[in-house]
Amino acid sequence: MGAPWKGGCLCGAIRYTIDAPITELRACHCTNCQKSTGASGSVNATIQSATFKLDKGSPKRFAGKADSGRTLYRFFCGDCGSPIYSQRETTPEVMNVRAGTIDDSTGLKISLNIWTKSARSWGHIDPASKQVPGQP
Ligand SMILES: [Zn+2]
Ligand SMILES: [Zn+2]
C-alpha cells in the first residue's frame, strides 16, 4: 500500500486521509500509552500534520503528562473511544497516528521501540528492531 492512506475509528464517526509516504512504524511502551490503548502500548506512524486531513468527525482531545514530563495531546473518538493520534504541545506540526486505525497498513513494520524500560512482559518486541529504554 501507499499514499494516500485512509483510516478511521471503530464506529466510523472519524475518518481521515494521510497524503504522505509512511515507511516505518514506531512502538511506544510508555505507561500512558498502555492505559490509553488497554494493550502493551501504541504503534504509530509519525507524519507531518500538514499531510493529515480529517474527512469526517472531530476527535476529542485529552491533555496528558507524558512519561517524559511533556504535555501530550491524545486525540480520540468521543463516541467509540478509539485513539486516533497524538501531538506534543510544543510540536503541533508533527503527529503520531495510531497505526491500528489505518484501514490497510500491509507491508509496514515496526522499526523502533521506545520506552522499553516500561514494556509489559507480554508485549512483543521484534528483536531485529531498534530499541530505546526511554524517550529517544
Ligand atoms: Zn468512533
Ligand atoms: Zn507512549
PDB file of C-alpha atoms and ligand atoms in Angstrom:
ATOM      1  CA  MET A   1       0.000   0.000   0.000  1.00  0.00           C
ATOM      2  CA  GLY A   2       0.976   3.640  -0.138  1.00  0.00           C
ATOM      3  CA  ALA A   3      -0.271   7.213  -0.018  1.00  0.00           C
ATOM      4  CA  PRO A   4      -2.936   8.344   0.307  1.00  0.00           C
ATOM      5  CA  TRP A   5      -3.597   6.299   3.434  1.00  0.00           C
ATOM      6  CA  LYS A   6      -7.178   6.097   4.658  1.00  0.00           C
ATOM      7  CA  GLY A   7      -8.212   5.365   8.192  1.00  0.00           C
ATOM      8  CA  GLY A   8     -10.697   5.953  10.935  1.00  0.00           C
ATOM      9  CA  CYS A   9     -12.093   4.908  14.290  1.00  0.00           C
ATOM     10  CA  LEU A  10     -14.045   1.803  15.187  1.00  0.00           C
ATOM     11  CA  CYS A  11     -17.537   3.321  14.857  1.00  0.00           C
ATOM     12  CA  GLY A  12     -16.781   5.283  11.690  1.00  0.00           C
ATOM     13  CA  ALA A  13     -17.574   8.736  13.138  1.00  0.00           C
ATOM     14  CA  ILE A  14     -13.993   9.798  12.417  1.00  0.00           C
ATOM     15  CA  ARG A  15     -12.345   9.293   9.041  1.00  0.00           C
ATOM     16  CA  TYR A  16      -9.045  10.674   7.807  1.00  0.00           C
ATOM     17  CA  THR A  17      -6.633  10.714   4.903  1.00  0.00           C
ATOM     18  CA  ILE A  18      -2.838  10.900   5.117  1.00  0.00           C
ATOM     19  CA  ASP A  19      -1.238  12.113   1.912  1.00  0.00           C
ATOM     20  CA  ALA A  20       2.373  11.248   2.629  1.00  0.00           C
ATOM     21  CA  PRO A  21       4.604   8.213   2.437  1.00  0.00           C
ATOM     22  CA  ILE A  22       4.726   6.072   5.578  1.00  0.00           C
ATOM     23  CA  THR A  23       7.798   3.899   5.603  1.00  0.00           C
ATOM     24  CA  GLU A  24       8.149   2.768   9.196  1.00  0.00           C
ATOM     25  CA  LEU A  25       6.273   2.458  12.467  1.00  0.00           C
ATOM     26  CA  ARG A  26       7.346   3.245  15.992  1.00  0.00           C
ATOM     27  CA  ALA A  27       6.034   1.339  19.017  1.00  0.00           C
ATOM     28  CA  CYS A  28       5.750   3.172  22.332  1.00  0.00           C
ATOM     29  CA  HIS A  29       5.731   1.114  25.521  1.00  0.00           C
ATOM     30  CA  CYS A  30       5.204   4.003  27.954  1.00  0.00           C
ATOM     31  CA  THR A  31       2.684   3.501  30.735  1.00  0.00           C
ATOM     32  CA  ASN A  32       0.401   6.249  29.385  1.00  0.00           C
ATOM     33  CA  CYS A  33       0.116   4.520  26.020  1.00  0.00           C
ATOM     34  CA  GLN A  34      -0.635   1.269  27.825  1.00  0.00           C
ATOM     35  CA  LYS A  35      -3.518   2.877  29.736  1.00  0.00           C
ATOM     36  CA  SER A  36      -4.746   4.732  26.690  1.00  0.00           C
ATOM     37  CA  THR A  37      -4.851   1.629  24.482  1.00  0.00           C
ATOM     38  CA  GLY A  38      -5.559  -1.071  27.051  1.00  0.00           C
ATOM     39  CA  ALA A  39      -2.746  -3.011  25.408  1.00  0.00           C
ATOM     40  CA  SER A  40       1.058  -3.234  25.577  1.00  0.00           C
ATOM     41  CA  GLY A  41       1.424   0.277  24.155  1.00  0.00           C
ATOM     42  CA  SER A  42       0.809   2.212  20.980  1.00  0.00           C
ATOM     43  CA  VAL A  43       2.113   1.709  17.460  1.00  0.00           C
ATOM     44  CA  ASN A  44       2.418   4.880  15.439  1.00  0.00           C
ATOM     45  CA  ALA A  45       3.193   6.388  12.092  1.00  0.00           C
ATOM     46  CA  THR A  46       4.983   9.699  12.578  1.00  0.00           C
ATOM     47  CA  ILE A  47       3.838  12.191   9.951  1.00  0.00           C
ATOM     48  CA  GLN A  48       3.794  15.916   9.225  1.00  0.00           C
ATOM     49  CA  SER A  49       0.462  17.284  10.462  1.00  0.00           C
ATOM     50  CA  ALA A  50       0.011  19.169   7.182  1.00  0.00           C
ATOM     51  CA  THR A  51      -0.396  15.838   5.372  1.00  0.00           C
ATOM     52  CA  PHE A  52      -3.259  14.727   7.657  1.00  0.00           C
ATOM     53  CA  LYS A  53      -6.817  15.646   6.704  1.00  0.00           C
ATOM     54  CA  LEU A  54      -9.967  14.851   8.668  1.00  0.00           C
ATOM     55  CA  ASP A  55     -12.640  13.707   6.227  1.00  0.00           C
ATOM     56  CA  LYS A  56     -15.321  13.183   8.839  1.00  0.00           C
ATOM     57  CA  GLY A  57     -15.911  13.960  12.510  1.00  0.00           C
ATOM     58  CA  SER A  58     -13.772  15.739  15.033  1.00  0.00           C
ATOM     59  CA  PRO A  59     -11.830  13.874  17.691  1.00  0.00           C
ATOM     60  CA  LYS A  60     -11.897  14.758  21.371  1.00  0.00           C
ATOM     61  CA  ARG A  61      -8.642  15.850  22.997  1.00  0.00           C
ATOM     62  CA  PHE A  62      -7.102  14.704  26.250  1.00  0.00           C
ATOM     63  CA  ALA A  63      -4.079  16.587  27.598  1.00  0.00           C
ATOM     64  CA  GLY A  64      -1.818  14.204  29.488  1.00  0.00           C
ATOM     65  CA  LYS A  65       1.629  14.483  31.027  1.00  0.00           C
ATOM     66  CA  ALA A  66       3.886  12.136  29.104  1.00  0.00           C
ATOM     67  CA  ASP A  67       6.438   9.960  30.910  1.00  0.00           C
ATOM     68  CA  SER A  68       8.992  12.401  29.506  1.00  0.00           C
ATOM     69  CA  GLY A  69       7.318  15.185  31.538  1.00  0.00           C
ATOM     70  CA  ARG A  70       5.939  16.977  28.492  1.00  0.00           C
ATOM     71  CA  THR A  71       2.284  17.622  27.753  1.00  0.00           C
ATOM     72  CA  LEU A  72       0.981  15.258  25.119  1.00  0.00           C
ATOM     73  CA  TYR A  73      -2.395  15.758  23.489  1.00  0.00           C
ATOM     74  CA  ARG A  74      -4.181  12.493  22.750  1.00  0.00           C
ATOM     75  CA  PHE A  75      -6.990  12.691  20.209  1.00  0.00           C
ATOM     76  CA  PHE A  76      -9.661  10.015  20.246  1.00  0.00           C
ATOM     77  CA  CYS A  77     -13.184   9.321  19.060  1.00  0.00           C
ATOM     78  CA  GLY A  78     -15.674  10.607  21.643  1.00  0.00           C
ATOM     79  CA  ASP A  79     -18.245   8.048  20.509  1.00  0.00           C
ATOM     80  CA  CYS A  80     -16.322   4.760  20.424  1.00  0.00           C
ATOM     81  CA  GLY A  81     -13.101   5.689  22.256  1.00  0.00           C
ATOM     82  CA  SER A  82     -10.620   4.704  19.527  1.00  0.00           C
ATOM     83  CA  PRO A  83      -7.294   6.516  19.952  1.00  0.00           C
ATOM     84  CA  ILE A  84      -6.558   8.263  16.628  1.00  0.00           C
ATOM     85  CA  TYR A  85      -3.389  10.316  17.035  1.00  0.00           C
ATOM     86  CA  SER A  86      -1.263  12.277  19.473  1.00  0.00           C
ATOM     87  CA  GLN A  87       0.672  15.528  19.300  1.00  0.00           C
ATOM     88  CA  ARG A  88       3.191  17.173  21.586  1.00  0.00           C
ATOM     89  CA  GLU A  89       2.082  20.557  22.846  1.00  0.00           C
ATOM     90  CA  THR A  90       5.368  22.033  21.666  1.00  0.00           C
ATOM     91  CA  THR A  91       5.464  20.437  18.184  1.00  0.00           C
ATOM     92  CA  PRO A  92       1.972  20.549  16.663  1.00  0.00           C
ATOM     93  CA  GLU A  93       3.498  20.282  13.186  1.00  0.00           C
ATOM     94  CA  VAL A  94       4.156  16.586  13.819  1.00  0.00           C
ATOM     95  CA  MET A  95       1.633  13.935  14.743  1.00  0.00           C
ATOM     96  CA  ASN A  96       1.750  10.273  15.683  1.00  0.00           C
ATOM     97  CA  VAL A  97      -1.129   8.427  14.080  1.00  0.00           C
ATOM     98  CA  ARG A  98      -2.176   5.166  15.704  1.00  0.00           C
ATOM     99  CA  ALA A  99      -1.273   2.560  13.118  1.00  0.00           C
ATOM    100  CA  GLY A 100      -4.191   0.306  14.021  1.00  0.00           C
ATOM    101  CA  THR A 101      -6.626   2.943  12.772  1.00  0.00           C
ATOM    102  CA  ILE A 102      -5.151   2.842   9.238  1.00  0.00           C
ATOM    103  CA  ASP A 103      -7.502   0.770   7.084  1.00  0.00           C
ATOM    104  CA  ASP A 104      -4.790  -1.140   5.233  1.00  0.00           C
ATOM    105  CA  SER A 105      -1.226  -0.963   6.513  1.00  0.00           C
ATOM    106  CA  THR A 106       0.002  -4.040   4.679  1.00  0.00           C
ATOM    107  CA  GLY A 107       3.779  -4.217   4.489  1.00  0.00           C
ATOM    108  CA  LEU A 108       4.574  -1.745   7.273  1.00  0.00           C
ATOM    109  CA  LYS A 109       6.891  -2.878  10.054  1.00  0.00           C
ATOM    110  CA  ILE A 110       7.875  -1.607  13.485  1.00  0.00           C
ATOM    111  CA  SER A 111      11.442  -0.362  13.138  1.00  0.00           C
ATOM    112  CA  LEU A 112      11.787   1.357  16.519  1.00  0.00           C
ATOM    113  CA  ASN A 113      10.567   0.545  20.037  1.00  0.00           C
ATOM    114  CA  ILE A 114      10.701   3.318  22.642  1.00  0.00           C
ATOM    115  CA  TRP A 115      10.169   3.346  26.429  1.00  0.00           C
ATOM    116  CA  THR A 116      11.091  -0.333  26.533  1.00  0.00           C
ATOM    117  CA  LYS A 117      12.016   0.023  30.215  1.00  0.00           C
ATOM    118  CA  SER A 118       8.289   0.043  30.991  1.00  0.00           C
ATOM    119  CA  ALA A 119       7.365  -2.632  28.435  1.00  0.00           C
ATOM    120  CA  ARG A 120       4.931  -5.281  29.622  1.00  0.00           C
ATOM    121  CA  SER A 121       6.375  -8.768  29.926  1.00  0.00           C
ATOM    122  CA  TRP A 122       3.736  -9.936  27.447  1.00  0.00           C
ATOM    123  CA  GLY A 123       4.287  -7.145  24.918  1.00  0.00           C
ATOM    124  CA  HIS A 124       6.065  -8.482  21.852  1.00  0.00           C
ATOM    125  CA  ILE A 125       9.201  -6.660  20.704  1.00  0.00           C
ATOM    126  CA  ASP A 126      10.802  -7.679  17.431  1.00  0.00           C
ATOM    127  CA  PRO A 127      14.445  -8.402  18.385  1.00  0.00           C
ATOM    128  CA  ALA A 128      15.515  -7.131  14.956  1.00  0.00           C
ATOM    129  CA  SER A 129      14.107  -3.662  15.681  1.00  0.00           C
ATOM    130  CA  LYS A 130      15.914  -0.745  17.287  1.00  0.00           C
ATOM    131  CA  GLN A 131      15.126  -0.367  20.991  1.00  0.00           C
ATOM    132  CA  VAL A 132      15.406   2.638  23.272  1.00  0.00           C
ATOM    133  CA  PRO A 133      14.709   2.397  27.038  1.00  0.00           C
ATOM    134  CA  GLY A 134      13.157   5.888  27.302  1.00  0.00           C
ATOM    135  CA  GLN A 135      12.460   8.887  25.101  1.00  0.00           C
ATOM    136  CA  PRO A 136      14.772   8.836  22.041  1.00  0.00           C
TER     137      PRO A 136
HETATM  138 ZN    ZN B   1     -15.650   6.209  16.715  1.00  0.00          ZN
HETATM  139 ZN    ZN B   2       3.726   6.241  24.768  1.00  0.00          ZN
END
